[in-house]
Amino acid sequence: METIKRTKIVDLLKREDFGTMVNVKGWVRTRRGSKQVNFIALNDGSTINNIQIVVDLDRFDEALLKEITTGACLSVNGELTESVGSGQKAEIQAREMEVLGTCDNSYPLQKKGHTMEFLREIAHLRPRTNTFGAVFRIRHNMAIAIHTFFHQKGFFYFHTPIITASDCEGAGQMFQVTTKNLYDLKKDENGSIIYDDDFFGKQASLTVSGQLEGELAATALGAIYTFGPTFRAENSNTPRHLAEFWMVEPEVAFADLHELMDLEEEFIKFCVQWALDHCMDDLEFLNKMFDKGLIERLRQVTSTEFVRLPYTEGIQILEEAVAKGHKFEFPVYWGCDLASEHERYLVEEHFRKPVIMIDYPKEIKAFYMKQNADGKTVQGTDVLFPQIGEIIGGSVREENYDKLMARITELHIPMKDMWWYLDTRKYGTCPHAGFGLGFERLLLFVTGMANIRDVIPFPRTPRNAEF
Ligand code: 4AD
Ligand code: MG
């Protein structure tokens, strides 16, 4: 075959220099046609759109044509021509073709219309489907949106450790990291494992949040964000929980509760607008195939003001709903941790817009949240979204050393692993605030997918670490 520099399909479809010889490489999605002419829909992942390859069968060897099956990888040299029937502006009249990789009929993606459950079982191949191509291109664009937003606002991208000895959320949901021989663990007289001879010389785990280290950075660089893998060994088999997910955590010195909420709202709106500006082809596909209200919902979020609602008022609204006969699975009372059904009632039925809930009872929130003067509530903020529930969890941090220590003592948090965190409160402490956004929760919203396992390439959930 003549050597011609490859052009990506996304670029070819924009060109109008018909008559030019081009090269395209990609995977066969479908092949149809008559005895004289065949039409191959070729996709190279650069866009949801396929380019149509028109093949005059007389020009090619029968042996070669036999190998052009669904899933096969092709290199095509041909003339770029104006298309009338392909649904695109341009198509290619094939002049030379080479099969780079054959694909026999054991290929699981022969037909369309597989269930999402089945596609999860073939997560190594599902990026080749239209749906997952769209989802993973959007995922990339959302990551770029996040970096763009914070970079434009003068935040520094700060890398916090993945292996850590502290439990930020204090929830005991950590995966341990060890090189010890699990069949021969040394224990002390009380039966506790001795970690002195372990790799790190102490018990270590995968991080549940970069926040504590993020606070160290914010009280030096002013405004930072982290964006990395996060791990939770919570045994929650739900459409919204992963054992390994990505979290974005900005932390800002001198910010108060209102500045925090403004940042949360501006950030999400920026990301959603970014999707509308940069991913329309993929969004239109998802809107058509999965969720007819998707684009409309995205537009709504960028143009409405989020409700800001104290927890206590939220409970009142939910109690009134119960009094009027609304049935929730879990009980509602002041002090309860809201279940996703409660959050979704507020967002989807009562307000019909995103809600930022604030001033939670301190008992249901983490030790580091700033205590309010009432002695009962803390300045925590959860951003609640339609379809998703909690998309962001954040707070103003308790910057007062004595108050923070009192809370740590009350909750019996082991201090020896926290000394460095407390130093921020000893040396030039300052008011500061931050939040964590679950990247996959954002993607659930932006793509309209119903299950969090379908917005991350290789989901890790209880009893599943395939691929
Ligand atoms: O509310 P969380 O637990 O807050 C924190 O970790 C804070 N340290 C963040 C901070 O203030 N810097 O988690 C933050 C967000 C949640 O709102 C949710 O979107 C996501 O992380 N998240 C999960 N996403 C997927 N799977 C899980 N198991 C998740 N747990 C939390
Ligand atoms: Mg939370």
Coordinates of C-alpha atoms and ligand atoms in Angstrom, one line a residue:
M1 CA 0.0 0.0 0.0
E2 CA 1.1 3.5 -0.7
T3 CA 2.2 5.4 2.4
I4 CA -0.1 8.3 3.2
K5 CA -0.2 10.1 6.6
R6 CA -3.2 9.0 8.6
T7 CA -6.0 11.4 9.3
K8 CA -8.3 11.0 12.3
I9 CA -12.0 10.6 11.4
V10 CA -13.0 13.6 13.5
D11 CA -10.8 15.7 11.3
L12 CA -11.8 14.0 8.0
L13 CA -15.4 14.7 8.6
K14 CA -14.8 18.4 8.7
R15 CA -12.8 18.5 5.4
E16 CA -14.2 19.7 2.1
D17 CA -11.1 19.2 -0.1
F18 CA -12.9 16.5 -2.0
G19 CA -10.7 14.6 -4.5
T20 CA -7.7 14.4 -2.1
M21 CA -6.2 11.0 -1.3
V22 CA -6.3 10.2 2.4
N23 CA -5.5 7.4 4.8
V24 CA -7.8 6.4 7.6
K25 CA -7.4 3.6 10.1
G26 CA -10.0 2.2 12.4
W27 CA -12.4 -0.7 13.4
V28 CA -15.2 -1.9 11.3
R29 CA -18.6 -1.2 12.9
T30 CA -20.8 -2.6 10.1
R31 CA -20.5 -3.7 6.5
R32 CA -23.4 -3.9 4.2
G33 CA -24.1 -3.6 0.4
S34 CA -24.7 -5.4 -2.8
K35 CA -22.7 -7.6 -5.1
Q36 CA -21.0 -4.6 -6.7
V37 CA -20.6 -2.1 -3.9
N38 CA -20.1 -2.4 -0.1
F39 CA -20.4 0.3 2.5
I40 CA -18.1 0.0 5.6
A41 CA -18.8 2.1 8.6
L42 CA -15.4 2.7 10.2
N43 CA -14.7 4.2 13.6
D44 CA -11.4 5.2 15.1
G45 CA -12.6 6.5 18.5
S46 CA -11.8 10.1 17.7
T47 CA -15.5 10.9 17.4
I48 CA -18.9 9.1 17.9
N49 CA -19.3 9.5 14.1
N50 CA -18.2 6.8 11.6
I51 CA -16.8 7.5 8.2
Q52 CA -18.3 5.6 5.3
I53 CA -15.9 3.6 3.2
V54 CA -17.3 2.9 -0.3
V55 CA -15.8 -0.3 -1.7
D56 CA -16.1 -1.2 -5.4
L57 CA -15.8 -5.0 -5.0
D58 CA -14.3 -5.5 -8.4
R59 CA -11.2 -3.6 -7.4
F60 CA -10.3 -5.9 -4.5
D61 CA -9.2 -9.5 -3.9
E62 CA -11.9 -11.8 -2.6
A63 CA -9.5 -13.1 0.2
L64 CA -9.0 -9.6 1.5
L65 CA -12.8 -8.8 1.4
K66 CA -13.5 -11.9 3.4
E67 CA -11.4 -10.6 6.3
I68 CA -13.4 -7.3 6.5
T69 CA -15.8 -8.3 9.3
T70 CA -17.3 -6.5 12.2
G71 CA -14.6 -5.6 14.7
A72 CA -11.7 -6.0 12.2
C73 CA -9.0 -3.3 12.1
L74 CA -8.5 -1.7 8.7
S75 CA -6.2 0.8 7.0
V76 CA -7.7 2.4 4.0
N77 CA -6.3 4.6 1.3
G78 CA -8.9 6.4 -0.7
E79 CA -10.3 9.5 -2.3
L80 CA -12.2 11.9 0.0
T81 CA -15.5 12.5 -1.7
E82 CA -18.7 14.4 -0.9
S83 CA -21.3 12.0 0.5
V84 CA -25.0 12.0 -0.3
G85 CA -26.3 9.0 1.6
S86 CA -24.0 8.4 4.6
G87 CA -25.5 11.1 6.9
Q88 CA -22.0 12.8 6.9
K89 CA -20.6 15.4 4.6
A90 CA -17.7 13.2 3.5
E91 CA -17.0 9.6 2.7
I92 CA -14.0 7.7 1.2
Q93 CA -13.9 5.8 -2.1
A94 CA -11.5 3.0 -1.2
R95 CA -8.5 2.6 -3.5
E96 CA -6.2 0.3 -1.4
M97 CA -7.1 -1.6 1.8
E98 CA -5.1 -3.6 4.3
V99 CA -6.5 -5.6 7.2
L100 CA -4.3 -4.8 10.2
G101 CA -6.2 -7.2 12.5
T102 CA -8.8 -9.8 11.7
C103 CA -11.7 -10.4 14.0
D104 CA -13.6 -13.7 13.9
N105 CA -17.2 -14.3 14.8
S106 CA -16.4 -15.0 18.5
Y107 CA -16.2 -11.2 18.8
P108 CA -18.8 -10.4 21.5
L109 CA -19.9 -7.1 19.9
Q110 CA -21.4 -8.5 16.7
K111 CA -24.9 -7.2 17.3
K112 CA -26.2 -4.0 18.8
G113 CA -28.4 -3.8 21.9
H114 CA -26.4 -5.6 24.5
T115 CA -27.4 -4.9 28.1
M116 CA -25.2 -2.7 30.3
E117 CA -24.7 -5.7 32.6
F118 CA -23.3 -7.8 29.8
L119 CA -21.1 -5.0 28.7
R120 CA -19.6 -4.7 32.2
E121 CA -18.5 -8.3 31.9
I122 CA -16.6 -7.4 28.7
A123 CA -15.2 -4.1 30.1
H124 CA -12.0 -4.7 28.1
L125 CA -14.0 -4.4 24.9
R126 CA -16.9 -2.0 25.8
P127 CA -14.9 1.2 24.9
R128 CA -15.5 0.1 21.3
T129 CA -19.2 0.6 21.6
N130 CA -20.8 4.0 20.8
T131 CA -22.1 4.4 24.3
F132 CA -18.8 3.8 26.1
G133 CA -16.8 5.7 23.5
A134 CA -19.1 8.7 24.2
V135 CA -18.8 8.2 28.0
F136 CA -15.0 8.0 28.0
R137 CA -14.5 11.0 25.7
I138 CA -16.8 13.0 28.0
R139 CA -14.8 11.7 31.0
H140 CA -11.6 13.1 29.4
N141 CA -13.2 16.4 28.7
M142 CA -14.5 16.7 32.2
A143 CA -11.0 16.2 33.6
I144 CA -9.8 19.0 31.3
A145 CA -12.7 21.2 32.5
I146 CA -11.6 20.7 36.1
H147 CA -8.0 21.6 35.5
T148 CA -9.0 24.5 33.4
F149 CA -11.4 25.9 36.0
F150 CA -8.9 25.8 38.8
H151 CA -6.0 26.9 36.8
Q152 CA -7.9 30.0 35.6
K153 CA -8.8 30.8 39.1
G154 CA -5.2 30.6 40.3
F155 CA -5.5 27.3 42.2
F156 CA -2.4 25.1 42.3
Y157 CA -2.7 21.4 41.5
F158 CA -1.2 19.7 44.5
H159 CA -0.4 16.0 44.7
T160 CA -1.4 14.3 47.9
P161 CA -0.3 10.8 48.8
I162 CA -2.2 7.7 47.9
I163 CA -0.6 5.7 50.7
T164 CA -1.3 7.2 54.1
A165 CA -1.4 6.4 57.8
S166 CA -4.4 8.7 58.6
D167 CA -8.1 8.1 58.2
C168 CA -9.4 11.5 57.0
E169 CA -13.1 10.7 57.3
G170 CA -12.6 8.7 60.5
A171 CA -15.0 6.2 59.1
G172 CA -12.7 3.1 59.2
Q173 CA -13.3 2.3 55.6
M174 CA -9.7 1.9 54.6
F175 CA -7.9 -0.7 52.5
Q176 CA -4.7 -1.7 54.2
V177 CA -1.3 -1.7 52.5
T178 CA 1.2 -4.2 53.7
T179 CA 4.1 -6.4 52.6
K180 CA 3.6 -8.6 55.6
N181 CA 3.2 -12.4 55.2
L182 CA -0.5 -12.6 56.0
Y183 CA -0.1 -16.3 56.9
D184 CA 2.4 -15.6 59.6
L185 CA 1.4 -12.3 61.4
K186 CA 3.3 -11.3 64.5
K187 CA 1.1 -10.2 67.4
D188 CA 1.6 -8.7 70.8
E189 CA 0.3 -10.1 74.1
N190 CA -3.1 -8.5 73.5
G191 CA -3.4 -10.1 70.1
S192 CA -2.8 -6.9 68.1
I193 CA -0.7 -7.1 65.0
I194 CA 2.8 -5.7 65.3
Y195 CA 3.6 -3.4 62.3
D196 CA 7.1 -2.4 63.4
D197 CA 8.6 -4.7 60.8
D198 CA 6.1 -3.9 58.1
F199 CA 7.2 -1.9 55.0
F200 CA 6.3 1.5 56.4
G201 CA 7.0 0.6 60.1
K202 CA 3.4 1.3 60.9
Q203 CA -0.1 0.4 59.7
A204 CA -0.7 2.1 56.4
S205 CA -3.7 2.3 54.0
L206 CA -4.9 3.7 50.7
T207 CA -6.3 7.2 51.1
V208 CA -10.0 7.9 51.6
S209 CA -9.4 11.6 50.9
G210 CA -6.5 14.0 50.2
Q211 CA -8.1 16.7 52.3
L212 CA -5.8 16.7 55.3
E213 CA -2.7 17.1 53.2
G214 CA -4.7 19.5 51.0
E215 CA -5.2 21.7 54.1
L216 CA -1.5 21.8 54.7
A217 CA -1.0 23.0 51.2
A218 CA -3.8 25.6 51.3
T219 CA -2.4 27.2 54.4
A220 CA 0.9 27.7 52.5
L221 CA 0.0 28.2 48.8
G222 CA -3.4 29.9 49.4
A223 CA -5.6 27.9 47.1
I224 CA -5.0 24.3 45.9
Y225 CA -6.8 21.4 44.5
T226 CA -6.1 17.7 44.3
F227 CA -7.5 15.3 41.7
G228 CA -6.7 11.7 42.1
P229 CA -7.8 8.2 42.9
T230 CA -9.5 7.6 46.3
F231 CA -10.4 4.4 48.0
R232 CA -13.2 3.3 50.3
A233 CA -13.7 -0.2 51.6
E234 CA -17.4 0.4 52.2
N235 CA -19.5 -2.5 51.5
S236 CA -22.1 -0.5 49.5
N237 CA -23.4 -2.3 46.5
T238 CA -25.3 0.7 45.0
P239 CA -25.4 2.4 41.7
R240 CA -23.5 5.4 43.2
H241 CA -20.6 3.8 45.2
L242 CA -17.2 2.6 44.0
A243 CA -14.4 1.2 46.1
E244 CA -12.0 3.1 43.8
F245 CA -13.1 6.5 42.5
W246 CA -11.6 9.8 41.6
M247 CA -12.1 12.8 43.8
V248 CA -11.5 16.5 43.1
E249 CA -10.7 18.4 46.4
P250 CA -10.1 22.1 46.3
E251 CA -9.0 23.8 49.6
V252 CA -9.0 27.6 50.0
A253 CA -7.4 29.7 52.7
F254 CA -9.5 32.6 54.1
A255 CA -12.7 31.3 52.6
D256 CA -15.9 31.3 54.7
L257 CA -19.1 29.3 54.3
H258 CA -20.6 31.6 51.6
E259 CA -17.5 31.7 49.5
L260 CA -17.3 28.0 49.8
M261 CA -20.9 27.6 48.5
D262 CA -20.2 30.1 45.7
L263 CA -17.2 28.1 44.6
E264 CA -19.1 24.8 44.7
E265 CA -21.9 26.2 42.5
E266 CA -19.6 28.0 40.1
F267 CA -17.4 24.9 39.7
I268 CA -20.2 22.5 38.9
K269 CA -21.8 25.0 36.5
F270 CA -18.5 25.5 34.7
C271 CA -18.0 21.8 34.2
V272 CA -21.5 21.2 32.9
Q273 CA -21.2 24.1 30.6
W274 CA -17.9 22.7 29.4
A275 CA -19.6 19.5 28.5
L276 CA -22.3 21.4 26.5
D277 CA -19.6 23.4 24.7
H278 CA -17.1 20.5 24.0
C279 CA -19.1 17.2 23.9
M280 CA -22.3 17.9 22.0
D281 CA -21.9 15.0 19.5
D282 CA -21.6 12.6 22.3
L283 CA -24.3 14.2 24.5
E284 CA -26.7 14.1 21.6
F285 CA -26.1 10.4 21.1
L286 CA -26.6 9.7 24.9
N287 CA -29.7 12.0 24.9
K288 CA -31.2 10.0 22.0
M289 CA -30.3 6.5 23.1
F290 CA -30.6 6.7 26.9
D291 CA -32.1 9.7 28.4
K292 CA -34.3 12.0 26.5
G293 CA -34.1 14.7 29.2
L294 CA -30.3 14.8 29.4
I295 CA -29.4 17.9 27.5
E296 CA -32.3 19.8 28.9
R297 CA -31.3 18.9 32.4
L298 CA -27.7 20.0 31.8
R299 CA -28.9 23.4 30.4
Q300 CA -31.2 23.9 33.4
V301 CA -28.4 23.3 35.9
T302 CA -26.2 25.9 34.3
S303 CA -28.9 28.5 34.4
T304 CA -30.6 28.1 37.8
E305 CA -29.5 29.3 41.1
F306 CA -28.9 26.4 43.6
V307 CA -31.1 26.5 46.7
R308 CA -29.1 27.0 50.0
L309 CA -30.9 25.2 52.8
P310 CA -30.0 24.7 56.5
Y311 CA -30.3 21.0 57.5
T312 CA -32.9 21.9 60.1
E313 CA -35.2 23.4 57.5
G314 CA -34.6 20.4 55.2
I315 CA -35.8 18.1 58.0
Q316 CA -38.9 20.2 58.5
I317 CA -39.7 19.9 54.8
L318 CA -39.2 16.1 54.9
E319 CA -41.3 15.8 58.1
E320 CA -44.1 17.7 56.4
A321 CA -43.9 15.4 53.4
V322 CA -44.2 12.4 55.8
A323 CA -47.2 14.0 57.5
K324 CA -48.9 14.4 54.1
G325 CA -48.4 10.7 53.4
H326 CA -45.1 10.5 51.5
K327 CA -43.5 7.2 52.3
F328 CA -39.7 7.0 52.9
E329 CA -37.9 3.7 53.5
F330 CA -35.8 5.3 56.3
P331 CA -37.1 7.4 59.2
V332 CA -36.8 11.2 59.2
Y333 CA -35.9 13.1 62.4
W334 CA -33.5 15.9 63.5
G335 CA -30.1 14.3 63.8
C336 CA -30.6 11.6 61.1
D337 CA -28.1 11.1 58.3
L338 CA -30.1 11.8 55.2
A339 CA -30.6 8.8 52.9
S340 CA -30.4 9.2 49.1
E341 CA -34.2 9.0 49.0
H342 CA -34.5 12.1 51.3
E343 CA -32.0 14.0 49.3
R344 CA -33.7 13.2 46.1
Y345 CA -37.1 14.2 47.4
L346 CA -35.8 17.6 48.3
V347 CA -34.1 18.1 44.9
E348 CA -36.4 16.4 42.5
E349 CA -39.8 16.9 44.1
H350 CA -39.7 19.8 46.5
F351 CA -37.3 22.4 45.0
R352 CA -36.8 20.9 41.5
K353 CA -33.3 22.3 41.5
P354 CA -29.9 21.5 43.0
V355 CA -29.7 22.1 46.8
I356 CA -26.7 23.0 48.9
M357 CA -27.5 21.8 52.4
I358 CA -25.6 23.4 55.3
D359 CA -25.3 23.4 59.1
Y360 CA -25.5 19.6 59.8
P361 CA -25.7 18.1 63.2
K362 CA -22.1 17.6 64.3
E363 CA -22.7 13.9 65.2
I364 CA -23.2 12.9 61.6
K365 CA -20.2 14.8 60.2
A366 CA -16.4 14.5 60.3
F367 CA -14.2 15.8 63.2
Y368 CA -12.6 18.6 61.2
M369 CA -15.8 20.7 60.4
K370 CA -16.1 24.1 61.9
Q371 CA -18.4 24.2 64.9
N372 CA -21.3 26.7 64.9
A373 CA -22.1 28.8 68.0
D374 CA -25.2 26.7 68.7
G375 CA -22.9 23.9 69.9
K376 CA -25.0 21.5 67.9
T377 CA -24.2 22.0 64.2
V378 CA -21.2 22.3 62.0
Q379 CA -20.5 24.3 58.8
G380 CA -20.7 21.3 56.5
T381 CA -22.1 21.6 53.0
D382 CA -23.4 18.8 50.8
V383 CA -24.4 19.6 47.3
L384 CA -27.4 17.5 46.3
F385 CA -28.3 16.9 42.7
P386 CA -31.2 15.5 40.7
Q387 CA -30.8 11.7 39.9
I388 CA -27.6 11.5 42.0
G389 CA -28.1 12.8 45.5
E390 CA -24.8 13.9 47.1
I391 CA -22.4 15.0 44.5
I392 CA -20.2 17.2 46.7
G393 CA -19.3 17.1 50.4
G394 CA -17.4 20.0 51.9
S395 CA -17.0 22.3 54.9
V396 CA -15.4 25.2 56.5
R397 CA -12.7 23.7 58.7
E398 CA -12.3 24.1 62.4
E399 CA -9.2 26.3 62.6
N400 CA -9.2 26.8 66.4
Y401 CA -6.7 24.4 68.0
D402 CA -8.6 23.9 71.3
K403 CA -12.0 23.3 69.6
L404 CA -10.5 20.9 67.1
M405 CA -8.6 19.0 69.9
A406 CA -11.7 18.8 72.0
R407 CA -13.6 17.1 69.1
I408 CA -10.7 14.8 68.3
T409 CA -10.6 13.7 72.0
E410 CA -14.4 13.3 72.1
L411 CA -14.3 11.0 69.0
H412 CA -11.2 9.1 70.3
I413 CA -9.3 9.8 67.1
P414 CA -5.7 8.4 67.5
M415 CA -3.5 11.5 67.9
K416 CA -0.2 10.0 67.1
D417 CA -0.9 10.0 63.4
M418 CA -2.4 13.5 63.4
W419 CA 0.4 15.6 64.9
W420 CA 1.3 17.2 61.6
Y421 CA -2.3 18.2 60.9
L422 CA -2.6 19.9 64.2
D423 CA 0.6 21.9 63.5
T424 CA -1.4 24.0 61.0
R425 CA -3.6 25.1 63.9
K426 CA -0.5 25.9 66.0
Y427 CA 1.5 27.8 63.5
G428 CA -0.3 30.7 62.0
T429 CA -3.7 29.1 61.8
C430 CA -6.3 30.7 59.5
P431 CA -9.9 30.3 58.5
H432 CA -10.2 27.9 55.5
A433 CA -12.7 25.8 53.6
G434 CA -12.8 23.1 50.9
F435 CA -14.8 20.4 49.4
G436 CA -14.6 17.1 47.6
L437 CA -16.5 16.3 44.4
G438 CA -16.8 12.6 43.4
F439 CA -15.7 12.7 39.7
E440 CA -17.8 9.7 38.8
R441 CA -20.9 11.3 40.4
L442 CA -20.4 14.3 38.2
L443 CA -20.1 12.0 35.2
L444 CA -23.3 10.2 36.1
F445 CA -25.0 13.5 36.0
V446 CA -23.4 14.7 32.8
T447 CA -23.8 11.5 30.8
G448 CA -27.2 10.5 32.2
M449 CA -25.8 6.9 32.9
A450 CA -27.8 5.2 35.6
N451 CA -24.9 3.2 37.2
I452 CA -21.6 4.5 38.4
R453 CA -19.9 1.3 37.1
D454 CA -20.6 2.6 33.6
V455 CA -18.7 5.9 33.9
I456 CA -15.3 4.5 35.0
P457 CA -13.4 2.2 32.6
F458 CA -12.7 -0.5 35.1
P459 CA -15.0 -0.3 38.1
R460 CA -13.9 -1.7 41.5
T461 CA -16.8 -2.7 43.7
P462 CA -17.3 -5.4 46.4
R463 CA -16.3 -8.8 45.0
N464 CA -15.2 -7.3 41.6
A465 CA -11.7 -6.4 40.6
E466 CA -11.6 -8.0 37.1
F467 CA -9.5 -6.4 34.3
Ligands
4AD1 O1 -18.4 13.4 51.5 P1 -17.1 12.8 51.4 O2 -16.8 11.6 52.1 O3 -16.1 14.0 51.8 C1 -14.7 13.9 51.9 O4 -14.1 12.9 51.7 C2 -14.1 15.2 52.3 N1 -12.7 14.9 52.8 C3 -14.0 16.1 51.0 C4 -13.4 17.4 51.3 O5 -14.0 18.2 52.0 N2 -12.2 17.7 50.8 O6 -16.7 12.6 49.8 C5 -16.7 13.6 48.9 C6 -17.5 13.2 47.6 C7 -18.9 12.8 47.9 O7 -19.8 13.9 47.9 C8 -19.2 11.9 46.7 O8 -19.5 12.7 45.5 C9 -17.8 11.2 46.4 O9 -16.9 12.0 47.1 N3 -17.8 9.9 47.0 C10 -17.9 8.7 46.3 N4 -18.0 8.5 45.0 C11 -18.0 7.2 44.5 N5 -18.0 6.2 45.4 C12 -17.9 6.3 46.7 N6 -17.8 5.3 47.5 C13 -17.8 7.7 47.2 N7 -17.7 8.2 48.5 C14 -17.7 9.5 48.3
MG2 MG -20.3 13.1 52.3

